[in-house]
Short mmCIF file of C-alpha atoms and ligand atoms in Angstrom, two decimals:
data_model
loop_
_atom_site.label_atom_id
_atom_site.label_comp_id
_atom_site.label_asym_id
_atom_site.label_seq_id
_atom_site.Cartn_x
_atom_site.Cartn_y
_atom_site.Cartn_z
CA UNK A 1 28.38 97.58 146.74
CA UNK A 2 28.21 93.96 145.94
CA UNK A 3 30.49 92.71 144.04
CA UNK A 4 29.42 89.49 140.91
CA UNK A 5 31.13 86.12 140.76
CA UNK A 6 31.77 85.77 144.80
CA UNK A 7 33.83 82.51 145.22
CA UNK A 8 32.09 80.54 147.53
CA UNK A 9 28.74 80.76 145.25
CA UNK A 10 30.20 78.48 142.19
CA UNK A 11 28.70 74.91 143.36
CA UNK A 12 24.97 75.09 142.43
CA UNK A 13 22.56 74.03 144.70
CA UNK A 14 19.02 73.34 144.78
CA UNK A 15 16.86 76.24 145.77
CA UNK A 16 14.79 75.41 148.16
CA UNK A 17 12.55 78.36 149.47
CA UNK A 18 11.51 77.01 153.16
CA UNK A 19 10.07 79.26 154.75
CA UNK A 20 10.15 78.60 158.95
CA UNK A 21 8.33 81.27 160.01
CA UNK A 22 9.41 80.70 163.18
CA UNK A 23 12.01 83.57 165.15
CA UNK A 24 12.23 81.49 168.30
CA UNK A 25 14.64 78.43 166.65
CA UNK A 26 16.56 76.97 168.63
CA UNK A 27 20.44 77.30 168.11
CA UNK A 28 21.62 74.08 166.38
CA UNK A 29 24.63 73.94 164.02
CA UNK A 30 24.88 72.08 161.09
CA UNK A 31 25.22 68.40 162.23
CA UNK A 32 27.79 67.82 159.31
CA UNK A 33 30.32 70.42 159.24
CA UNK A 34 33.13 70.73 162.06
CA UNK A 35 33.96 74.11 163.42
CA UNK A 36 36.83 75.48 165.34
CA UNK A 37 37.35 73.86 169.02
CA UNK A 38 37.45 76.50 171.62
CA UNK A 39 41.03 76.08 172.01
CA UNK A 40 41.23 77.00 168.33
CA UNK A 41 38.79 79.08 167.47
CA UNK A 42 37.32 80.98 170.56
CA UNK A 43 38.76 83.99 171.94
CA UNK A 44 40.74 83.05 175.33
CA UNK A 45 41.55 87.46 175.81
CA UNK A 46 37.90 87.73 176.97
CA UNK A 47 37.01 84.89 178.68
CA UNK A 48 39.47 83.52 180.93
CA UNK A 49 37.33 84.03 184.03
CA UNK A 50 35.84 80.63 182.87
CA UNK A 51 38.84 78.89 183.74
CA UNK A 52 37.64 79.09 187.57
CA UNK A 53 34.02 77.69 186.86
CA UNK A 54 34.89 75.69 184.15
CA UNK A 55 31.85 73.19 184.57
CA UNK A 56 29.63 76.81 184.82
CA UNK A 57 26.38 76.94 182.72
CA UNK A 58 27.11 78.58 179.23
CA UNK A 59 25.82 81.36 177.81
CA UNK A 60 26.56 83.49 174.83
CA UNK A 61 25.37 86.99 174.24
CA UNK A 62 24.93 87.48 170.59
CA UNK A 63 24.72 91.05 169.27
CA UNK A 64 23.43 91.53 165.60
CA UNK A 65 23.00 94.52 163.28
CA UNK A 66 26.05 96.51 164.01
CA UNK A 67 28.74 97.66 164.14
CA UNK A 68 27.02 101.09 165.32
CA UNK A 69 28.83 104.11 165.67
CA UNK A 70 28.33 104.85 168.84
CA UNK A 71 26.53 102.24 170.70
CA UNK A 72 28.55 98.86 169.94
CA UNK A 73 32.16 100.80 171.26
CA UNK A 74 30.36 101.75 174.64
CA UNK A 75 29.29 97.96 174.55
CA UNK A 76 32.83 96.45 174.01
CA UNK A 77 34.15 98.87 176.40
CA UNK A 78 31.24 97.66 179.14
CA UNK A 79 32.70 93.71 177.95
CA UNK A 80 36.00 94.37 178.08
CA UNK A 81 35.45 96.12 181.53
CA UNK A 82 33.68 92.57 182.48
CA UNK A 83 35.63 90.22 180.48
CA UNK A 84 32.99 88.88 178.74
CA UNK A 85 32.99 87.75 175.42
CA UNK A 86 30.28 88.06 173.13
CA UNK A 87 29.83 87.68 169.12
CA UNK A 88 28.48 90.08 167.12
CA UNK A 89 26.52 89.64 163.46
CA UNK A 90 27.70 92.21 161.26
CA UNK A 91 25.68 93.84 158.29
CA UNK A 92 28.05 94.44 155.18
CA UNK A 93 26.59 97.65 154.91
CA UNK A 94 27.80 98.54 158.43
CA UNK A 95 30.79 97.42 158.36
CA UNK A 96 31.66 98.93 155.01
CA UNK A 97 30.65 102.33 157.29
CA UNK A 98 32.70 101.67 160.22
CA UNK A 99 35.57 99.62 159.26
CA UNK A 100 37.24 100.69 162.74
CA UNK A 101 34.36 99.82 164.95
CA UNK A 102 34.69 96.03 163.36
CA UNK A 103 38.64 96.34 163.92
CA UNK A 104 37.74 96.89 167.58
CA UNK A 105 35.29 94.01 167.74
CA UNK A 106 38.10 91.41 166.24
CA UNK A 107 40.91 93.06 168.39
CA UNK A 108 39.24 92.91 171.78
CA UNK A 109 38.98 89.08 171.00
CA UNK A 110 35.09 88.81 170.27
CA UNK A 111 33.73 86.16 167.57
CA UNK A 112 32.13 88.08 164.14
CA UNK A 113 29.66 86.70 162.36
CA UNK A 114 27.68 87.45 159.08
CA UNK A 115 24.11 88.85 159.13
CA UNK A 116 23.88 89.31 155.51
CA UNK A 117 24.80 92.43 153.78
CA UNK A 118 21.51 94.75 153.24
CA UNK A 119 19.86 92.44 156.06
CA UNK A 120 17.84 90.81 154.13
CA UNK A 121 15.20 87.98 154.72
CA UNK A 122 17.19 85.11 152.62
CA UNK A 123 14.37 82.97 151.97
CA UNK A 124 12.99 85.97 149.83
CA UNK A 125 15.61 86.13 147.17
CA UNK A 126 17.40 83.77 144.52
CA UNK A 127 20.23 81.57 145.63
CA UNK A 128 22.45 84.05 143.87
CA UNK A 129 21.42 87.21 145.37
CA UNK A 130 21.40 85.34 149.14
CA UNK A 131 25.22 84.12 148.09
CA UNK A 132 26.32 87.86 147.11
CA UNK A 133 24.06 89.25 150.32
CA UNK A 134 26.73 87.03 152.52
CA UNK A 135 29.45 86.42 150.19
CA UNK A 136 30.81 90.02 150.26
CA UNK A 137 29.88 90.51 154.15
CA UNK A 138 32.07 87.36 154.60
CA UNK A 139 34.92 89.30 152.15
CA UNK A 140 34.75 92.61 153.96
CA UNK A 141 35.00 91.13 157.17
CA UNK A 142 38.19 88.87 156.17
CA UNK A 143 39.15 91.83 154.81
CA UNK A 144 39.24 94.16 158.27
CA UNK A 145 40.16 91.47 160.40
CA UNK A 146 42.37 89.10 158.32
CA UNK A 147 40.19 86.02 159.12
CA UNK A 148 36.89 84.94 157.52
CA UNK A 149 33.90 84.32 159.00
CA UNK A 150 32.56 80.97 160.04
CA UNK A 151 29.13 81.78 161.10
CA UNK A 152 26.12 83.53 159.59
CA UNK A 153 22.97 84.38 161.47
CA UNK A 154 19.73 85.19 158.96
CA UNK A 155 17.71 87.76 159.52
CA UNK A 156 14.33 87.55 160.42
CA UNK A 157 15.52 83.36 161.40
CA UNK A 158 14.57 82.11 157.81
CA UNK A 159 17.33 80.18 156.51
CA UNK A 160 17.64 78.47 153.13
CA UNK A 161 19.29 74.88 153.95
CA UNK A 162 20.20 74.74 150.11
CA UNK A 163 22.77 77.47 150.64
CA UNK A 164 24.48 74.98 152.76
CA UNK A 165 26.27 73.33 149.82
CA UNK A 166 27.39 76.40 148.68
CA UNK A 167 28.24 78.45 151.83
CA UNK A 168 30.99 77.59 153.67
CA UNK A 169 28.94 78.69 156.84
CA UNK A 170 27.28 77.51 159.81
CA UNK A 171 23.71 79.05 160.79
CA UNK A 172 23.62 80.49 164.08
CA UNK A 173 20.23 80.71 165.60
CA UNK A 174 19.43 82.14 169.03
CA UNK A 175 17.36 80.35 172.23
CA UNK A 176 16.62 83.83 173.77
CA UNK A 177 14.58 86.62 171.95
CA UNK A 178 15.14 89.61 174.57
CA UNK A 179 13.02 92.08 171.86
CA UNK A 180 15.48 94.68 172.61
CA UNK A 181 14.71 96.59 169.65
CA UNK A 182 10.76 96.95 170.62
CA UNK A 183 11.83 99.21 173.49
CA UNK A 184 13.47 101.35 175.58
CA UNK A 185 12.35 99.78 178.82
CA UNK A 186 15.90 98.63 180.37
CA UNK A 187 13.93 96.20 183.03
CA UNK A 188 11.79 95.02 180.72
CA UNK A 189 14.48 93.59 178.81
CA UNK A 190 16.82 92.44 181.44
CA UNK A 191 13.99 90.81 183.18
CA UNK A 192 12.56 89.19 179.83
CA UNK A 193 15.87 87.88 179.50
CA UNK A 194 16.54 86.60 182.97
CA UNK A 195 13.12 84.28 182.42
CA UNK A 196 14.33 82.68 179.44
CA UNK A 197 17.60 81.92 180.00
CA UNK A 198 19.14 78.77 180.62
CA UNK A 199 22.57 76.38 180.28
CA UNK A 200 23.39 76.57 176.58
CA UNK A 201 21.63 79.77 176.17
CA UNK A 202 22.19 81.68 172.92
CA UNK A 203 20.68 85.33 173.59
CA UNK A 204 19.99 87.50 171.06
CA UNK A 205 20.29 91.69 171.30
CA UNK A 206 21.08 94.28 168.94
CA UNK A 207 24.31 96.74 169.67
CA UNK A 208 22.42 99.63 167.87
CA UNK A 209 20.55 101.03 171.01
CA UNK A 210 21.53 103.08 174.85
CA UNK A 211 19.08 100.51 176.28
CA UNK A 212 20.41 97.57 175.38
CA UNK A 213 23.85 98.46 176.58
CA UNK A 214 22.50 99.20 179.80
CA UNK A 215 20.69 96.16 179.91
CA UNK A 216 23.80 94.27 179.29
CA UNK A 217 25.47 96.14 182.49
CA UNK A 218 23.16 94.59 184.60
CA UNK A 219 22.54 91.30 182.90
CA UNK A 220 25.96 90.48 183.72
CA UNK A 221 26.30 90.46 187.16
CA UNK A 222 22.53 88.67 187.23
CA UNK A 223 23.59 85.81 184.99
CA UNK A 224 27.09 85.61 186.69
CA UNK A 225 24.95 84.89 190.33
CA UNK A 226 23.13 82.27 188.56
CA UNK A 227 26.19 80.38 187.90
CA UNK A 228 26.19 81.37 183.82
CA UNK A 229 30.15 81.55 182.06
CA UNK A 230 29.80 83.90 179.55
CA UNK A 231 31.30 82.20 176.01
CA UNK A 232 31.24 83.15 172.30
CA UNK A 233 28.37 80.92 170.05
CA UNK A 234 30.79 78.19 169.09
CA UNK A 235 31.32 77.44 172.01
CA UNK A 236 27.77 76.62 172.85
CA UNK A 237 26.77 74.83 169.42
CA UNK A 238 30.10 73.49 168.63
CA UNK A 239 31.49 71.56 171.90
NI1 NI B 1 19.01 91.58 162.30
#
């Protein structure tokens, strides 16, 4: 449950209820703030085949919804087999389910994000309710892992820029829309996905479905002959 008074909330902002309307934004972080460098802040346990290609194309597989039960520990197993790393969005109410799944996430190296508690479109509630909605995500993930969360990713891509001045958090958009969730179709994502991606792409999936792990196995390999590095989210909208 949520809990009142959540620390980061206490500056008031200005509400201001923009409404994009828009899914496909592109990935930008907030020009102002400064996030971790790589060398700080990304994990170097998943990654290192980078090292060898290090002026590669980036690309960051971003995974949102989970942690699920069953699919996102057959995922990190499939990354982990690959060495890629890959950040996930986590739903409060998720994690709060599976604390271990989210212990696996942080300990295999992977970057963990917020995705709001009940997963809920932020432009439709008060500034309050938006700061509890990611306020106690951001707790119970600190809490699991021992590190907060930088990063929030809004469902449904609204985002209210007032909660800037009150969240500590950068807004992680995606470049990439593979519409995982609309089907079942394993080469209907991977090849959706192959089209659209490019150098700096941020891909969004969803770790909650069979399908999408197995279009993961063979994205892989694909983006790896295309000359892609895999890399976590900051280190596409941060370096
Ligand atoms: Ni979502």
């Amino acid at each position: 449950m949520l809990a009142a008074g959540a620390a980061l909330c206490v500056a008031a902002g200005l509400w201001t209820a923009e409404r994009d309307g828009s899914r496909a934004v592109p990935a930008t972080a907030d020009k102002g703030k400064s996030g971790p460098s790589s060398e700080e802040g990304a994990p170097e346990t998943a990654g290192s085949r980078g090292n060898a290609f290090a002026s590669a194309k980036r690309v960051a597989l971003t995974f949102d919804d989970g942690p699920h039960p069953v699919y996102t520990p057959k995922l990190l197993e499939l990354l982990e087999q690959e060495q890629v790393p890959a950040t996930f969005f986590l739903l409060g109410q998720n994690v709060e389910a599976y604390p271990e799944v989210v212990e696996e996430i942080a300990g295999k190296g992977h970057l963990i994000g917020n995705h709001t508690y009940h997963h809920v479109e932020i432009t439709s509630l008060s500034e309050e309710q938006a700061c509890l909605e990611i306020d106690e995500t951001s707790r119970l993930i600190e809490e699991l892992t021992g590190s907060g969360t930088e990063y929030v990713r809004p469902p449904f891509g609204t985002w209210n820029e007032g909660l800037e001045d009150r969240l500590d958090l950068i807004p992680v958009m995606w470049t990439v829309d593979t519409l995982d969730w609309t089907t079942e179709n394993v080469d209907w994502i991977v090849e959706r996905t192959m089209a659209d991606a490019g150098e700096n792409a941020v891909i969004l999936m969803h770790d909650s479905y069979e399908s999408t792990v197995r279009a993961v196995e063979r994205l892989i390999p694909l983006l790896r002959s295309e000359g892609f590095e895999f890399v976590t989210v900051d280190r596409v909208i941060m370096d």
